[in-house]
PDB file of C-alpha atoms in Angstrom:
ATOM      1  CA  UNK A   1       4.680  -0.011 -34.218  1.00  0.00           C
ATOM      2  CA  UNK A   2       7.650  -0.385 -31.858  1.00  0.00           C
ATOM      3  CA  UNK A   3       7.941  -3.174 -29.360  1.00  0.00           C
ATOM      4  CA  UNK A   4       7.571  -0.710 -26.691  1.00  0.00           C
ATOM      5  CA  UNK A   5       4.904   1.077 -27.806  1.00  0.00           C
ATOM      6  CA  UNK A   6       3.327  -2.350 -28.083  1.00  0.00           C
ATOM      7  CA  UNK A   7       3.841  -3.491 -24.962  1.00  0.00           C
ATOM      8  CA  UNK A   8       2.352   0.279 -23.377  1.00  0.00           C
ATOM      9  CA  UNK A   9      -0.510  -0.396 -25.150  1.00  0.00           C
ATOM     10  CA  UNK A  10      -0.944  -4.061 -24.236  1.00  0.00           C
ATOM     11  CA  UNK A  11      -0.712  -2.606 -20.749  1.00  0.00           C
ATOM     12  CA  UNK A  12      -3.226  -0.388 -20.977  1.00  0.00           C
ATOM     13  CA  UNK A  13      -5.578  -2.293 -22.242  1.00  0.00           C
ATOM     14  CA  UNK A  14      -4.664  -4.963 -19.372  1.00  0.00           C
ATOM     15  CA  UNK A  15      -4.994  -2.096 -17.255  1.00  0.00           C
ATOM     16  CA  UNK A  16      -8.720  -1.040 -18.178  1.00  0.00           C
ATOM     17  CA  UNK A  17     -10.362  -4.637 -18.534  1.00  0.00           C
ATOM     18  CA  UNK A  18      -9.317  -5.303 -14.917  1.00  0.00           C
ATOM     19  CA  UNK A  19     -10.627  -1.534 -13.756  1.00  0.00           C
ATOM     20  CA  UNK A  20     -13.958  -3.389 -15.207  1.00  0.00           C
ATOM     21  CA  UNK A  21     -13.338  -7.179 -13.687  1.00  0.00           C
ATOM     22  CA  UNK A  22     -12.327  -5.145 -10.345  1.00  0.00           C
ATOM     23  CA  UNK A  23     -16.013  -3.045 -10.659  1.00  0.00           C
ATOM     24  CA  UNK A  24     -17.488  -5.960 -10.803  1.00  0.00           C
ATOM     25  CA  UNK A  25     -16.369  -7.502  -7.925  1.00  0.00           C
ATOM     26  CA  UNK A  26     -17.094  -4.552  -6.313  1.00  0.00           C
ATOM     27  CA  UNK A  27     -20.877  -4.488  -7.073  1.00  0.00           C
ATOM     28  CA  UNK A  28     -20.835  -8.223  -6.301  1.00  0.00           C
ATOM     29  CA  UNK A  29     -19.061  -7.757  -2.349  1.00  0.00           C
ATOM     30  CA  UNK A  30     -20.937  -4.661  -1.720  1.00  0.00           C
ATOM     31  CA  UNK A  31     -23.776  -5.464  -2.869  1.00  0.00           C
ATOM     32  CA  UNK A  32     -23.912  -9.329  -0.941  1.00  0.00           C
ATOM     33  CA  UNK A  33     -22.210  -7.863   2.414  1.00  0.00           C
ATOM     34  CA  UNK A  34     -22.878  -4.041   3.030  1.00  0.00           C
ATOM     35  CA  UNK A  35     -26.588  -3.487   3.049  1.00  0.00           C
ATOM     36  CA  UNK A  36     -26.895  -6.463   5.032  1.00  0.00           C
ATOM     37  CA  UNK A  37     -24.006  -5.400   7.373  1.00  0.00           C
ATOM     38  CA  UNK A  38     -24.945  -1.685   7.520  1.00  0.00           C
ATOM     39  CA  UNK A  39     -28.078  -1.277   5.799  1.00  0.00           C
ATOM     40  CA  UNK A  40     -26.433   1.133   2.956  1.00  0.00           C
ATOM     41  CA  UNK A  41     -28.468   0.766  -0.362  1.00  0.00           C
ATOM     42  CA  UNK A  42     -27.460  -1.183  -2.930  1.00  0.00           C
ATOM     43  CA  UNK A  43     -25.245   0.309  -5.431  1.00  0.00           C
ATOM     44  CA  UNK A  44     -25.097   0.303  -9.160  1.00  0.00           C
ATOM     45  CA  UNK A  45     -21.564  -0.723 -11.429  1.00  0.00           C
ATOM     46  CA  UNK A  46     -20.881   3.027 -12.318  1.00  0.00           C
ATOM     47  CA  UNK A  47     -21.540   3.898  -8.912  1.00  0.00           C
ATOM     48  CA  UNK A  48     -18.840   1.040  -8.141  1.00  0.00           C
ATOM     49  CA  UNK A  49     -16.423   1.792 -10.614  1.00  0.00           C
ATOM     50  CA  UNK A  50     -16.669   5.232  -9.160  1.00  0.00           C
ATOM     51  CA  UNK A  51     -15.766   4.130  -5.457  1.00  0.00           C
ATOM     52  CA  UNK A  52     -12.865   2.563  -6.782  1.00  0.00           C
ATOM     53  CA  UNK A  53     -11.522   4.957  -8.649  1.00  0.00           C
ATOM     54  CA  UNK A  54     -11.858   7.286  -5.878  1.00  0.00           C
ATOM     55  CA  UNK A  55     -10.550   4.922  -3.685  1.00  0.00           C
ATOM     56  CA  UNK A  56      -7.525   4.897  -5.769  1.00  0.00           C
ATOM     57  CA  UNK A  57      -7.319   8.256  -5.855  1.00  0.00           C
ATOM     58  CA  UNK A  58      -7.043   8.417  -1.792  1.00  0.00           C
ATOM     59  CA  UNK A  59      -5.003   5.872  -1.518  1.00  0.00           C
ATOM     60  CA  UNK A  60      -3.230   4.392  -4.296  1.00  0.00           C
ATOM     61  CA  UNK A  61      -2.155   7.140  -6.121  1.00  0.00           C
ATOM     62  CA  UNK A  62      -3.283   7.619  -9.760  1.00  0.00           C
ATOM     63  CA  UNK A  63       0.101   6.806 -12.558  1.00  0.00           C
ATOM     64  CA  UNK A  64       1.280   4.083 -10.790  1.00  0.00           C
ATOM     65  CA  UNK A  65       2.942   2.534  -7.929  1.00  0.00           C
ATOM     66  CA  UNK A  66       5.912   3.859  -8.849  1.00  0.00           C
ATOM     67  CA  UNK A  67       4.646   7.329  -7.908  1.00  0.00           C
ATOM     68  CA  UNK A  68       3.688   5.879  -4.818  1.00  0.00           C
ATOM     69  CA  UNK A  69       6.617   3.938  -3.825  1.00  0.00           C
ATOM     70  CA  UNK A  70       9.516   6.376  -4.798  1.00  0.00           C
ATOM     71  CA  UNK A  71      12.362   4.612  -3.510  1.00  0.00           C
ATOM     72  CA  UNK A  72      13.602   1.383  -4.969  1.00  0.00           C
ATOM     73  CA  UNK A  73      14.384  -2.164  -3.871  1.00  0.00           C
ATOM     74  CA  UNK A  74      18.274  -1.431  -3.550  1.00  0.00           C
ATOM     75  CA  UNK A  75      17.195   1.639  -0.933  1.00  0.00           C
ATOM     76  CA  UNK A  76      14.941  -0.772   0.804  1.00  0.00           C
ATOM     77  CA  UNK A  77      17.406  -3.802   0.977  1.00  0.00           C
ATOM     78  CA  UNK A  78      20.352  -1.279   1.807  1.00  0.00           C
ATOM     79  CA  UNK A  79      18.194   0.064   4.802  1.00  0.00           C
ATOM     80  CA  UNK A  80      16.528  -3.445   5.856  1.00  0.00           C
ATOM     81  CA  UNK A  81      20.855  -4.962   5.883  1.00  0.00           C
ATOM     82  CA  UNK A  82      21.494  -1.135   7.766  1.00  0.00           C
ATOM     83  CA  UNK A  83      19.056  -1.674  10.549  1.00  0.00           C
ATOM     84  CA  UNK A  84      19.877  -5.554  10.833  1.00  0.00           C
ATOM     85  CA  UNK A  85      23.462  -4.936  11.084  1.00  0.00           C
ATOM     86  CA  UNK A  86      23.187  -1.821  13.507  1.00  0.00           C
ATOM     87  CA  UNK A  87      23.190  -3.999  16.886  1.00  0.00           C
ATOM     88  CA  UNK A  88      26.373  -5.058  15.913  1.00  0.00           C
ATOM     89  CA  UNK A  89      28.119  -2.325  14.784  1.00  0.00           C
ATOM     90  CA  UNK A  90      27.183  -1.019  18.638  1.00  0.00           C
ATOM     91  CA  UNK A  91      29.761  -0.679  21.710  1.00  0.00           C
ATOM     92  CA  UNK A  92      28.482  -2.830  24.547  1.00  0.00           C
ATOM     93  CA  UNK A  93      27.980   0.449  26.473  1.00  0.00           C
ATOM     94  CA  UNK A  94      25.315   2.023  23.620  1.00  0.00           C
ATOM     95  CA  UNK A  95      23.535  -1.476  23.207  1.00  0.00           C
ATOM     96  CA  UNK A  96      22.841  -1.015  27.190  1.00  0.00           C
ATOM     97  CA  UNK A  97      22.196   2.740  26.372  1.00  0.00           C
ATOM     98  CA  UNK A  98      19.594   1.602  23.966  1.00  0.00           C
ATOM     99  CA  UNK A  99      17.913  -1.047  26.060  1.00  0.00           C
ATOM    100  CA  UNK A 100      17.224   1.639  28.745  1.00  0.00           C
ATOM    101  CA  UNK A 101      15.653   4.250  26.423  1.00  0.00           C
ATOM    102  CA  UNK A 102      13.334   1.819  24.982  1.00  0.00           C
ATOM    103  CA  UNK A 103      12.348   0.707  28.503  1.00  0.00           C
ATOM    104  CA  UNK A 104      11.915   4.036  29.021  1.00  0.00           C
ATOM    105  CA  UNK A 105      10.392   5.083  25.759  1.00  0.00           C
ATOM    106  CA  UNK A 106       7.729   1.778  26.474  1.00  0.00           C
ATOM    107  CA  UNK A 107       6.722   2.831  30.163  1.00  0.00           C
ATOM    108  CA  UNK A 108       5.916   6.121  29.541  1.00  0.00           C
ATOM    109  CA  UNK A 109       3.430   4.528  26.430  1.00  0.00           C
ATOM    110  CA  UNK A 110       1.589   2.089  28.807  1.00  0.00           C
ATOM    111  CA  UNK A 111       0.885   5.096  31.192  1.00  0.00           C
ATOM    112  CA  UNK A 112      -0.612   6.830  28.621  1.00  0.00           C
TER     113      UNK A 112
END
């Protein structure tokens, strides 16, 4: 077996036992907070390993967070140094351009 292969499988198996650890501590919160918070029943560990798996699905995506987060860190750093550096890279004359749309842009939000 290849060091790769290895190290997918190693992964997966991570991967499930903390699906299981995670169900777990979802029977243990739910069941300790929600029925005395809402009055829901009680709920079982398949029926928690089943509300996070669909919560995964909604939200999280289901490969992995690579699917979910598309770009990388060099498009995120290049944007984050972009926007930090774009005040600067402005003529006087746009900064006070700027300034007056956002006042703008803010009044008409508190009127709404």
């Amino acid at each position: 077996m290849s060091d790769i292969r290895s190290r997918r499988l190693v992964g997966l198996l991570v991967r499930i036992v903390l699906f299981f650890v995670a169900s777990a501590a979802v029977v243990w919160l739910w069941n300790g907070i929600i029925p005395w918070v809402i009055g829901f029943p009680p709920v079982t560990y398949w029926q928690a390993a089943g509300l996070l798996l669909l919560t995964r699905i909604l939200f999280g995506g289901l490969l992995s967070r690579r699917t979910v987060y598309p770009w990388t860190d060099e498009d995120v750093r290049r944007e984050n140094s972009a926007a930090g550096n774009a005040p600067d890279k402005m003529a006087p004359e746009e900064e006070d351009e700027s300034r007056l749309r956002n006042r703008v842009f803010l009044n008409e939000a508190d009127d709404l």
